[in-house]
XYZ file of C-alpha atoms in Angstrom:
665
model
C 3.095 -24.020 18.130
C 4.124 -26.152 21.093
C 3.859 -29.950 21.239
C 3.576 -31.763 24.563
C 6.956 -33.014 25.684
C 8.818 -31.280 22.870
C 12.257 -29.856 23.535
C 13.487 -26.698 21.844
C 16.832 -25.135 21.082
C 17.580 -21.694 19.745
C 20.211 -19.248 18.700
C 20.304 -15.469 18.334
C 21.939 -14.431 15.088
C 21.836 -11.760 12.432
C 22.860 -14.376 9.811
C 24.158 -11.759 7.362
C 24.227 -14.203 5.657
C 23.846 -17.720 7.061
C 27.030 -19.810 6.690
C 28.571 -23.130 7.705
C 29.253 -21.884 11.239
C 25.534 -21.354 11.769
C 24.799 -24.631 10.012
C 26.804 -26.602 12.597
C 24.508 -25.260 15.327
C 21.465 -26.353 13.337
C 22.928 -29.807 12.716
C 23.670 -30.238 16.448
C 20.106 -29.271 17.400
C 18.692 -31.742 14.894
C 21.039 -34.512 16.032
C 19.645 -34.158 19.559
C 16.030 -34.116 18.314
C 15.480 -30.489 19.307
C 13.118 -28.125 17.485
C 15.304 -25.239 16.201
C 14.228 -21.661 16.888
C 16.123 -18.954 14.997
C 15.936 -15.521 16.620
C 16.821 -13.200 13.727
C 18.428 -10.149 15.245
C 18.238 -6.564 14.002
C 15.201 -7.260 11.839
C 14.572 -3.537 11.601
C 17.838 -3.373 9.696
C 17.153 -0.369 7.487
C 18.837 1.846 10.072
C 22.212 0.240 9.357
C 22.409 -1.107 5.836
C 26.196 -1.613 5.855
C 26.138 -4.256 8.579
C 22.688 -5.657 7.747
C 22.447 -5.957 3.964
C 20.009 -8.898 3.712
C 16.356 -8.377 4.624
C 14.566 -10.583 7.135
C 12.629 -12.354 4.369
C 15.816 -13.026 2.417
C 17.589 -14.386 5.473
C 14.664 -16.700 6.196
C 14.707 -17.963 2.594
C 18.469 -18.652 2.801
C 18.164 -20.489 6.127
C 15.251 -22.578 4.857
C 17.352 -23.596 1.865
C 20.158 -24.604 4.251
C 17.735 -26.481 6.531
C 16.683 -28.688 3.611
C 20.034 -30.426 4.018
C 19.498 -31.231 7.718
C 17.374 -34.093 9.091
C 16.484 -35.571 12.450
C 17.933 -38.983 13.342
C 14.718 -40.645 12.112
C 15.084 -38.922 8.725
C 12.319 -36.350 9.306
C 12.968 -32.902 7.776
C 13.959 -29.956 9.942
C 11.773 -26.824 9.824
C 13.132 -24.013 12.005
C 10.821 -21.599 13.776
C 11.751 -18.008 12.881
C 11.344 -15.144 15.353
C 12.281 -11.656 14.083
C 13.955 -9.664 16.853
C 13.913 -5.886 16.636
C 16.343 -3.357 18.028
C 15.031 -0.751 20.446
C 16.503 2.516 21.565
C 17.793 2.354 25.125
C 15.984 4.394 27.743
C 17.789 6.964 29.918
C 18.531 4.350 32.596
C 19.688 1.719 30.101
C 22.709 3.498 28.681
C 26.123 1.832 29.212
C 28.134 3.465 31.984
C 31.400 3.024 33.862
C 31.683 2.144 37.547
C 35.072 1.746 39.209
C 36.627 1.649 35.766
C 34.383 -1.208 34.629
C 31.861 -0.847 31.794
C 28.384 -1.872 32.862
C 25.697 -2.490 30.234
C 22.090 -2.520 31.473
C 19.861 -4.983 29.695
C 17.578 -3.310 27.164
C 14.235 -4.343 28.630
C 12.159 -3.811 25.489
C 14.625 -5.857 23.475
C 14.759 -8.724 25.977
C 10.969 -8.680 26.446
C 10.678 -10.055 22.909
C 12.213 -13.314 24.117
C 10.067 -13.609 27.220
C 7.009 -12.855 25.066
C 8.013 -15.672 22.703
C 7.887 -18.188 25.554
C 4.646 -16.809 26.983
C 2.718 -16.509 23.710
C 3.698 -19.960 22.470
C 3.291 -21.788 25.745
C 6.920 -22.937 25.826
C 8.456 -23.648 29.214
C 11.939 -22.069 29.330
C 13.081 -25.231 31.111
C 12.432 -27.076 27.824
C 14.687 -24.685 25.907
C 18.444 -24.713 25.267
C 20.206 -21.573 24.085
C 23.213 -22.200 21.837
C 25.727 -19.362 21.788
C 29.364 -18.583 21.099
C 30.572 -15.942 23.514
C 32.695 -13.848 21.184
C 34.953 -11.230 22.662
C 32.582 -8.408 21.884
C 29.740 -10.313 23.568
C 31.690 -10.644 26.841
C 30.107 -7.613 28.441
C 28.694 -6.987 31.882
C 24.901 -6.935 31.745
C 22.907 -5.653 34.685
C 19.243 -5.011 35.378
C 18.147 -1.451 35.785
C 14.548 -0.958 36.935
C 13.687 -4.159 35.098
C 10.857 -6.200 36.569
C 9.848 -9.717 35.589
C 8.084 -12.343 37.709
C 10.961 -14.792 37.290
C 13.652 -12.180 37.784
C 12.342 -9.985 40.563
C 15.245 -8.780 42.625
C 17.799 -10.693 40.589
C 20.898 -9.005 39.212
C 23.072 -10.344 36.439
C 26.517 -10.913 37.878
C 29.552 -9.055 36.617
C 31.662 -10.693 33.926
C 28.661 -12.628 32.636
C 27.604 -12.580 29.028
C 24.085 -12.016 27.756
C 23.146 -15.701 27.948
C 23.036 -15.377 31.732
C 19.776 -13.444 31.410
C 18.240 -16.431 29.659
C 19.550 -18.667 32.418
C 17.553 -16.637 34.928
C 14.463 -17.533 32.925
C 15.247 -21.204 33.324
C 16.798 -21.688 29.885
C 19.717 -24.115 29.595
C 22.827 -22.362 28.276
C 25.257 -24.115 25.990
C 28.366 -22.250 24.905
C 29.871 -23.426 21.624
C 33.660 -23.131 21.327
C 34.814 -20.461 18.912
C 36.243 -21.673 15.605
C 37.194 -19.851 12.417
C 33.945 -21.127 11.005
C 31.527 -19.712 13.566
C 33.548 -16.556 14.177
C 33.659 -15.580 10.503
C 31.958 -12.472 9.171
C 31.351 -13.315 5.508
C 29.831 -9.927 4.817
C 33.113 -8.144 5.547
C 34.907 -9.935 2.687
C 32.159 -11.627 0.747
C 33.993 -12.595 -2.442
C 36.960 -14.108 -0.587
C 34.866 -16.218 1.783
C 32.471 -18.031 -0.522
C 33.695 -21.379 0.811
C 31.935 -20.619 4.102
C 28.517 -20.565 2.389
C 26.285 -23.626 2.731
C 26.041 -25.536 -0.580
C 22.867 -24.512 -2.378
C 22.619 -21.266 -0.423
C 25.415 -19.781 -2.521
C 23.232 -20.108 -5.621
C 20.216 -18.595 -3.856
C 22.301 -15.653 -2.613
C 23.632 -15.089 -6.128
C 20.047 -15.043 -7.432
C 19.098 -12.462 -4.796
C 22.036 -10.277 -5.766
C 21.290 -10.551 -9.490
C 17.630 -9.628 -8.942
C 18.588 -6.671 -6.755
C 21.071 -5.452 -9.341
C 18.302 -5.365 -11.949
C 15.761 -3.758 -9.597
C 18.206 -1.048 -8.569
C 18.836 -0.147 -12.199
C 15.075 0.075 -12.754
C 14.777 2.342 -9.718
C 17.208 5.106 -10.655
C 18.733 4.142 -14.027
C 22.142 3.590 -12.429
C 23.584 0.458 -13.961
C 26.404 -1.280 -12.086
C 29.174 -2.515 -14.352
C 30.105 -6.195 -14.367
C 33.540 -5.340 -13.007
C 32.164 -3.275 -10.132
C 29.563 -5.914 -9.328
C 32.171 -8.697 -9.280
C 34.405 -6.702 -6.946
C 31.605 -5.957 -4.460
C 28.367 -7.899 -5.068
C 26.821 -6.755 -1.789
C 26.758 -3.143 -2.956
C 23.363 -3.861 -4.518
C 22.017 -4.546 -1.026
C 23.153 -1.134 0.203
C 21.237 0.687 -2.518
C 18.890 3.566 -1.684
C 15.944 1.540 -2.975
C 16.604 -1.202 -0.435
C 16.781 1.252 2.422
C 13.533 2.901 1.362
C 11.823 -0.434 0.756
C 12.727 -1.663 4.228
C 11.449 1.552 5.736
C 8.095 1.422 3.937
C 7.592 -2.317 4.459
C 8.307 -2.509 8.159
C 6.734 -5.226 10.240
C 3.938 -4.142 12.592
C 6.185 -5.247 15.468
C 8.992 -2.939 14.402
C 9.543 -0.295 17.100
C 8.233 3.084 16.025
C 6.188 1.600 13.200
C 2.755 1.511 14.764
C 0.556 4.528 14.048
C -2.978 5.607 14.861
C -4.248 7.018 11.583
C -7.215 9.302 11.053
C -8.994 8.824 7.715
C -11.111 11.832 6.800
C -13.861 11.165 4.260
C -14.374 7.406 4.138
C -17.527 7.148 2.022
C -15.669 6.913 -1.301
C -14.729 3.904 -3.395
C -11.029 4.158 -2.547
C -11.288 4.081 1.232
C -11.916 0.303 1.657
C -8.669 -0.550 -0.152
C -6.704 1.996 1.883
C -8.273 0.753 5.113
C -7.281 -2.798 4.198
C -3.711 -1.662 3.521
C -3.462 0.156 6.849
C -4.944 -2.690 8.877
C -2.838 -5.299 7.134
C 0.230 -3.295 8.119
C -0.831 -3.312 11.768
C -1.921 0.296 12.224
C -4.943 1.463 14.195
C -7.443 3.580 12.296
C -10.067 6.156 13.150
C -12.722 6.503 10.452
C -14.113 10.008 10.129
C -17.098 10.738 7.928
C -20.475 12.416 7.965
C -22.330 9.123 7.437
C -21.862 5.384 7.474
C -20.532 3.706 4.371
C -18.678 0.759 2.893
C -15.554 1.669 4.841
C -17.114 0.660 8.137
C -18.231 -2.658 6.639
C -14.654 -3.314 5.529
C -13.306 -2.451 8.951
C -15.678 -4.938 10.580
C -13.912 -7.703 8.634
C -10.882 -7.140 10.867
C -12.039 -8.290 14.311
C -8.505 -8.171 15.700
C -7.812 -4.681 14.446
C -8.412 -1.653 16.589
C -10.879 0.444 14.635
C -12.932 3.339 15.901
C -15.291 5.725 14.216
C -16.231 9.355 14.630
C -18.583 11.547 12.621
C -17.218 14.777 11.204
C -19.150 16.846 8.675
C -16.845 19.129 6.680
C -19.802 21.426 6.017
C -19.689 22.359 9.713
C -18.022 25.809 10.114
C -16.158 24.499 13.170
C -13.943 22.418 10.875
C -12.361 25.673 9.670
C -10.890 26.196 13.153
C -7.492 24.573 13.900
C -8.572 24.175 17.533
C -11.365 21.832 16.411
C -8.804 19.536 14.805
C -6.134 19.789 17.487
C -8.739 18.808 20.094
C -9.853 15.884 17.939
C -6.263 14.764 17.315
C -5.486 14.933 21.019
C -8.578 13.080 22.225
C -8.214 10.319 19.618
C -4.395 10.130 19.958
C -3.827 10.631 16.216
C -0.329 10.100 14.780
C -1.020 10.658 11.060
C -3.829 11.954 8.843
C -5.024 10.769 5.429
C -7.598 13.127 3.911
C -9.690 11.328 1.286
C -12.569 13.800 1.378
C -13.678 15.178 -1.964
C -16.587 15.628 -4.337
C -16.467 15.810 -8.143
C -19.821 17.556 -8.546
C -21.571 20.122 -6.382
C -24.975 20.124 -4.690
C -25.132 23.647 -3.253
C -28.602 23.123 -1.825
C -27.065 20.467 0.457
C -23.967 22.498 1.258
C -21.824 20.196 -0.870
C -19.550 22.659 -2.627
C -15.981 22.288 -3.845
C -14.913 24.972 -1.405
C -16.541 23.299 1.629
C -15.531 19.693 1.006
C -12.346 19.809 -1.058
C -10.554 22.800 0.432
C -11.926 24.756 3.378
C -10.908 22.450 6.252
C -7.432 21.647 4.882
C -5.545 24.699 6.282
C -7.167 24.143 9.683
C -6.321 20.423 9.664
C -2.736 21.211 8.715
C -2.379 23.741 11.530
C -3.957 21.274 13.947
C -1.316 18.718 12.934
C 1.445 21.264 13.552
C 0.034 22.215 16.938
C -0.138 18.549 17.998
C 3.245 17.551 16.623
C 1.779 15.254 13.956
C 4.455 14.680 11.345
C 2.552 13.302 8.369
C -0.465 14.570 6.407
C -1.622 12.959 3.155
C -4.104 14.764 0.919
C -5.981 13.133 -1.921
C -5.901 15.554 -4.861
C -6.300 15.082 -8.620
C -4.044 15.175 -11.656
C -6.185 17.938 -13.145
C -4.916 20.208 -10.349
C -1.741 20.509 -12.426
C -3.494 22.484 -15.196
C -3.076 26.217 -15.657
C -6.848 26.617 -15.306
C -6.714 25.003 -11.844
C -3.790 27.226 -10.835
C -5.602 30.368 -11.963
C -8.845 29.354 -10.257
C -7.061 28.475 -7.007
C -5.296 31.837 -6.762
C -8.181 34.095 -7.728
C -10.631 35.571 -5.249
C -14.320 36.311 -5.561
C -15.093 33.478 -7.988
C -16.407 30.016 -7.187
C -13.839 27.249 -7.019
C -13.845 24.547 -9.644
C -13.149 20.901 -8.784
C -9.528 21.083 -9.916
C -9.120 24.602 -8.539
C -10.296 23.544 -5.070
C -7.808 20.671 -5.020
C -4.985 22.947 -6.153
C -5.888 25.512 -3.496
C -5.573 22.793 -0.838
C -2.156 21.845 -2.232
C -1.042 25.464 -1.981
C -2.191 25.591 1.644
C 0.006 22.579 2.443
C 2.943 24.109 0.560
C 2.641 27.228 2.723
C 3.444 25.184 5.862
C 6.032 22.861 4.278
C 8.660 23.979 6.788
C 6.487 22.782 9.681
C 4.463 19.852 8.301
C 5.533 16.991 6.053
C 2.785 16.229 3.571
C 1.979 14.429 0.354
C -0.594 15.555 -2.194
C -1.569 12.505 -4.255
C -2.746 13.180 -7.801
C -4.426 10.226 -9.538
C -6.513 10.694 -12.668
C -8.370 7.405 -13.141
C -8.391 4.491 -10.707
C -9.610 1.011 -11.546
C -10.464 -2.077 -9.500
C -10.857 -5.421 -11.325
C -12.816 -6.801 -8.374
C -15.472 -4.117 -8.620
C -18.007 -4.132 -11.407
C -18.665 -0.414 -11.211
C -15.433 1.193 -9.914
C -17.401 2.604 -7.024
C -20.275 4.300 -8.785
C -22.813 3.270 -11.427
C -22.386 3.660 -15.170
C -18.646 4.148 -15.128
C -16.325 2.730 -17.769
C -16.846 -0.991 -16.969
C -20.592 -0.541 -17.364
C -20.194 1.349 -20.628
C -17.791 -1.331 -21.884
C -20.351 -4.063 -21.289
C -23.258 -2.508 -23.147
C -24.344 -4.286 -26.355
C -22.529 -1.587 -28.311
C -19.801 0.378 -26.556
C -20.350 4.171 -26.506
C -17.024 6.024 -26.819
C -16.784 9.735 -26.160
C -15.090 11.444 -29.095
C -12.340 9.697 -31.036
C -11.447 7.093 -28.434
C -7.761 7.974 -28.899
C -7.548 10.171 -25.788
C -4.777 8.846 -23.567
C -4.905 8.229 -19.815
C -2.657 6.535 -17.271
C -5.074 4.616 -15.045
C -3.670 3.315 -11.761
C -4.618 0.027 -10.118
C -6.493 0.507 -6.839
C -4.083 -1.789 -4.990
C -1.153 0.366 -6.094
C -3.014 3.522 -5.128
C -3.868 2.053 -1.711
C -0.143 1.954 -1.009
C -0.376 5.608 -0.046
C -0.861 3.979 3.366
C 2.903 3.397 3.347
C 3.597 7.111 3.077
C 2.731 7.669 6.714
C 6.069 5.924 7.393
C 7.969 7.845 4.724
C 10.956 9.940 5.714
C 10.306 12.532 2.987
C 10.380 16.143 4.153
C 8.337 19.182 3.138
C 5.247 19.292 0.935
C 5.576 16.849 -1.923
C 3.212 16.303 -4.864
C 3.021 12.818 -6.386
C 1.306 11.990 -9.672
C -0.273 8.622 -8.878
C -0.415 7.245 -12.391
C -0.106 3.791 -13.869
C 2.943 2.616 -15.801
C 1.396 2.921 -19.278
C -0.516 5.399 -21.398
C -3.732 3.845 -22.712
C -6.297 5.214 -25.115
C -9.926 5.345 -24.034
C -10.628 2.683 -26.658
C -7.898 0.410 -25.272
C -9.256 0.801 -21.750
C -12.768 -0.110 -22.836
C -11.396 -3.075 -24.747
C -9.555 -4.309 -21.652
C -12.617 -3.868 -19.465
C -14.566 -6.142 -21.788
C -11.951 -8.837 -21.351
C -14.405 -11.694 -20.953
C -16.214 -10.965 -24.213
C -14.205 -11.685 -27.327
C -15.938 -9.482 -29.897
C -17.871 -6.274 -29.693
C -18.369 -3.062 -31.621
C -18.070 0.540 -30.601
C -19.821 3.770 -31.421
C -18.131 7.178 -31.311
C -20.448 9.663 -29.595
C -19.826 13.282 -30.684
C -19.122 15.616 -27.795
C -22.176 17.810 -28.302
C -24.484 14.808 -27.921
C -22.444 13.339 -25.061
C -22.651 16.628 -23.151
C -26.412 16.888 -23.708
C -26.764 13.385 -22.265
C -24.629 14.310 -19.275
C -26.408 17.628 -18.647
C -29.891 16.159 -18.813
C -29.241 12.647 -17.489
C -25.975 12.553 -15.494
C -25.121 9.067 -14.293
C -21.667 7.961 -13.168
C -19.318 8.047 -16.164
C -21.920 9.982 -18.132
C -20.945 13.271 -16.526
C -19.846 16.620 -17.923
C -16.529 16.742 -16.045
C -15.297 13.431 -17.421
C -16.527 14.129 -20.946
C -14.852 17.561 -20.969
C -11.593 15.977 -19.821
C -11.842 13.526 -22.723
C -12.479 16.424 -25.099
C -9.364 18.231 -23.867
C -7.338 15.062 -24.265
C -8.077 14.874 -27.964
C -4.846 16.842 -28.205
C -1.849 14.635 -27.382
C -0.807 14.750 -23.733
C 2.710 13.972 -22.531
C 3.341 10.667 -20.791
C 3.855 11.123 -17.052
C 6.808 9.312 -15.537
C 5.428 6.886 -12.934
C 8.851 6.313 -11.369
C 8.581 9.041 -8.659
C 5.267 7.526 -7.559
C 6.431 3.916 -7.428
C 9.680 4.912 -5.742
C 7.773 6.844 -3.085
C 5.625 3.811 -2.234
C 8.593 1.436 -2.377
C 7.707 -0.483 -5.545
C 9.896 -1.421 -8.483
C 6.976 -2.199 -10.799
C 3.385 -1.036 -11.038
C 0.578 -3.235 -12.298
C -0.549 -2.754 -15.874
C -4.269 -2.731 -16.533
C -4.199 -5.794 -18.773
C -2.191 -7.737 -16.172
C -4.654 -6.804 -13.435
C -7.723 -7.845 -15.402
C -6.078 -10.974 -16.771
C -5.210 -12.122 -13.247
C -8.688 -11.292 -12.027
C -10.251 -13.135 -14.964
C -8.394 -16.277 -13.888
C -10.446 -16.145 -10.698
C -13.891 -14.609 -10.495
C -13.858 -11.335 -12.375
C -17.229 -9.645 -11.859
C -18.969 -9.086 -15.180
C -20.885 -5.830 -14.928
C -24.571 -5.735 -15.664
C -24.931 -2.091 -16.671
C -27.707 -0.298 -14.759
C -29.682 0.301 -17.931
C -33.089 0.103 -16.217
C -32.046 2.718 -13.641
C -30.795 5.015 -16.380
C -33.935 4.528 -18.447
C -36.048 5.373 -15.395
C -34.124 8.635 -15.035
C -34.746 9.518 -18.688
C -38.428 8.596 -18.293
C -38.871 11.473 -15.826
C -38.250 14.038 -18.612
C -38.009 12.153 -21.915
C -38.608 15.017 -24.345
C -34.960 16.139 -24.244
C -33.946 12.601 -25.139
C -36.342 12.407 -28.074
C -34.954 15.741 -29.301
C -31.435 14.361 -29.030
C -32.393 11.347 -31.143
C -34.055 13.593 -33.738
C -30.935 15.780 -33.903
C -28.953 12.611 -34.545
C -31.366 11.779 -37.417
C -32.616 8.640 -35.705
C -35.289 6.648 -37.477
C -38.833 7.708 -36.495
C -39.757 4.075 -35.829
C -36.909 3.830 -33.325
C -38.048 6.997 -31.565
C -41.592 5.617 -31.326
C -40.273 2.363 -29.824
C -38.243 4.287 -27.248
C -41.263 6.483 -26.456
C -43.406 3.417 -25.789
C -40.880 2.053 -23.303
C -40.451 5.353 -21.461
C -44.201 5.954 -21.191
C -44.562 2.569 -19.501
C -41.674 3.304 -17.132
C -43.077 6.738 -16.268
C -46.292 5.135 -15.033
C -44.437 2.433 -13.127
C -45.543 -0.326 -15.483
C -43.243 -3.012 -16.871
C -42.788 -2.605 -20.644
C -43.885 -5.646 -22.630
C -40.507 -6.376 -24.198
C -38.260 -9.418 -24.065
C -34.608 -9.179 -22.958
C -33.489 -9.833 -26.533
C -35.755 -7.069 -27.858
C -34.576 -4.708 -25.110
C -30.918 -5.333 -25.969
C -31.598 -4.770 -29.673
C -33.426 -1.521 -28.883
C -30.567 -0.309 -26.692
C -28.064 -1.216 -29.404
C -30.050 0.772 -31.983
C -30.298 3.797 -29.672
C -26.541 3.877 -29.037
C -25.783 3.461 -32.746
C -28.196 6.272 -33.554
C -26.315 8.618 -31.218
C -23.018 7.801 -32.909
C -21.244 9.510 -35.768
C -21.874 8.869 -39.468
C -19.304 6.028 -39.746
C -20.452 4.083 -36.669
C -20.712 1.384 -35.548
C -17.205 -0.017 -35.973
C -15.305 -3.043 -34.685
C -12.910 -2.215 -31.885
C -9.292 -3.139 -32.461
C -8.569 -6.633 -31.086
C -6.131 -6.916 -28.130
């Protein structure tokens, strides 16, 4: 940042908002050829919305607009350096006190350390810095040092009757007090409508735009529309809205006191964990990755060389994970502040110990108790929307019967609800998550792969509705570790729109303008899934689609987006359209891998084709390919012939009226 020989000048201000009084300081700095530094006070302003209505980003935008009107003597533009300054709670020895009838105010060392750090980190000599200030009456306090040690201040005490600028003087900073005028003593916020003339020209329009946007966003948030009359009487009311307070809280800067957390992620092998890891690291948190094996999550974490990332191996099949002491010891050793449990399986492999009970439920009560024992305030559990069904509820509450996927997730939710008075938790219920930057959504032969086959296979009618959520929106569960919600809350993590299966497949094939679809009857689809399960060709998903042939109610996404501090959620078409403008990966469906699986026991597949009344010639052609694959030989067939054969097979499995042209976007 620093330039050799450069001189700097700065001011400490909340700028709520910036006005002509502030502007005079900026103009004076520029006139003397000084580089302006704006220390923006109380940047963790969500604690006091009445006196700090504008966010740090908004204040910076307003000041930049004002700075466009200021130039150095040689005509060069002025670009202030912005330094957010955060408030800190005072320690026991930093509280104001009276001595001989005089109020003494110890200097808040954490607060002042932000200024000394600014000089150190940017290589700026305090002797090259001038602090502009107007010592208002309320700033004329007695500041003293109390157990405060700095190399340049060792043994020094701020004299009585000195204002705060004296502390900067001890650093070597030049102090320049600006005489008080109506202009620089004005608090526009206190009477905003009557003091518009104090706003810098151009900034008044920007501020009005901010207020108009906030008015609209607030109405979207809770359906409370402010009348024109009420808005005109008090425009700043939109900046004191609940949404703003929550947004500030969830979008804190990593430097905000109390923000930083050390987060344990349990179960990081899945497709969702890289996006959540990115969100946590981008926010400045430390993470501990916990899994039974290495996976993509660790590769993602290695892309953050500056981030503090550690890894431990925990296998939820281990009986020790059912003991709260196991978790409390782990939390203590690794200094955990919050837990996000992503662990879960959608199909069982009992021979490997991978059961719904072991992975999806069994460790949850112990983890929750471990959190309580260690004073951990926040636990986030990754559930499923199907846990809301009556079947899941019945399965979760019964004894002596194996847990289903949805039942195991619901049982974990109930365990968290049982300790809601002692542990704040979120159970997140998505149904379908999509990622435009991934060709397979995390596992092979899922919807993008099906959508990019020569003919698109569609389970059932294709009219079944879902509310898929964008992976970036879902990754914002990372913000919930900073939420101030209490108790055990369940959030349906759904997208903003209900889409039919056909519409989803159409969107996924965005880069190909025309294609046809084939409706696959459920009996044939289930036979495929039972004999040759592969990603999206699985019984659980197909059964869900069958149940959704009956209309399902639209789920309001507002509670979810409000919880994560968003006004809008991304629609699927928007996400894929934006991705297509860059480098949207076009899936190459793993047809060869699937064919190799069928080749291991092809007779069931031939029977399926015969049941569908496929042409005998087609069955013979398929048999010839599978026999080659079974022996490890490459079939003698060109790519064009292979695509035609695949197209004929899919059409043969379809209903009597297939194939058909899918509805255009």
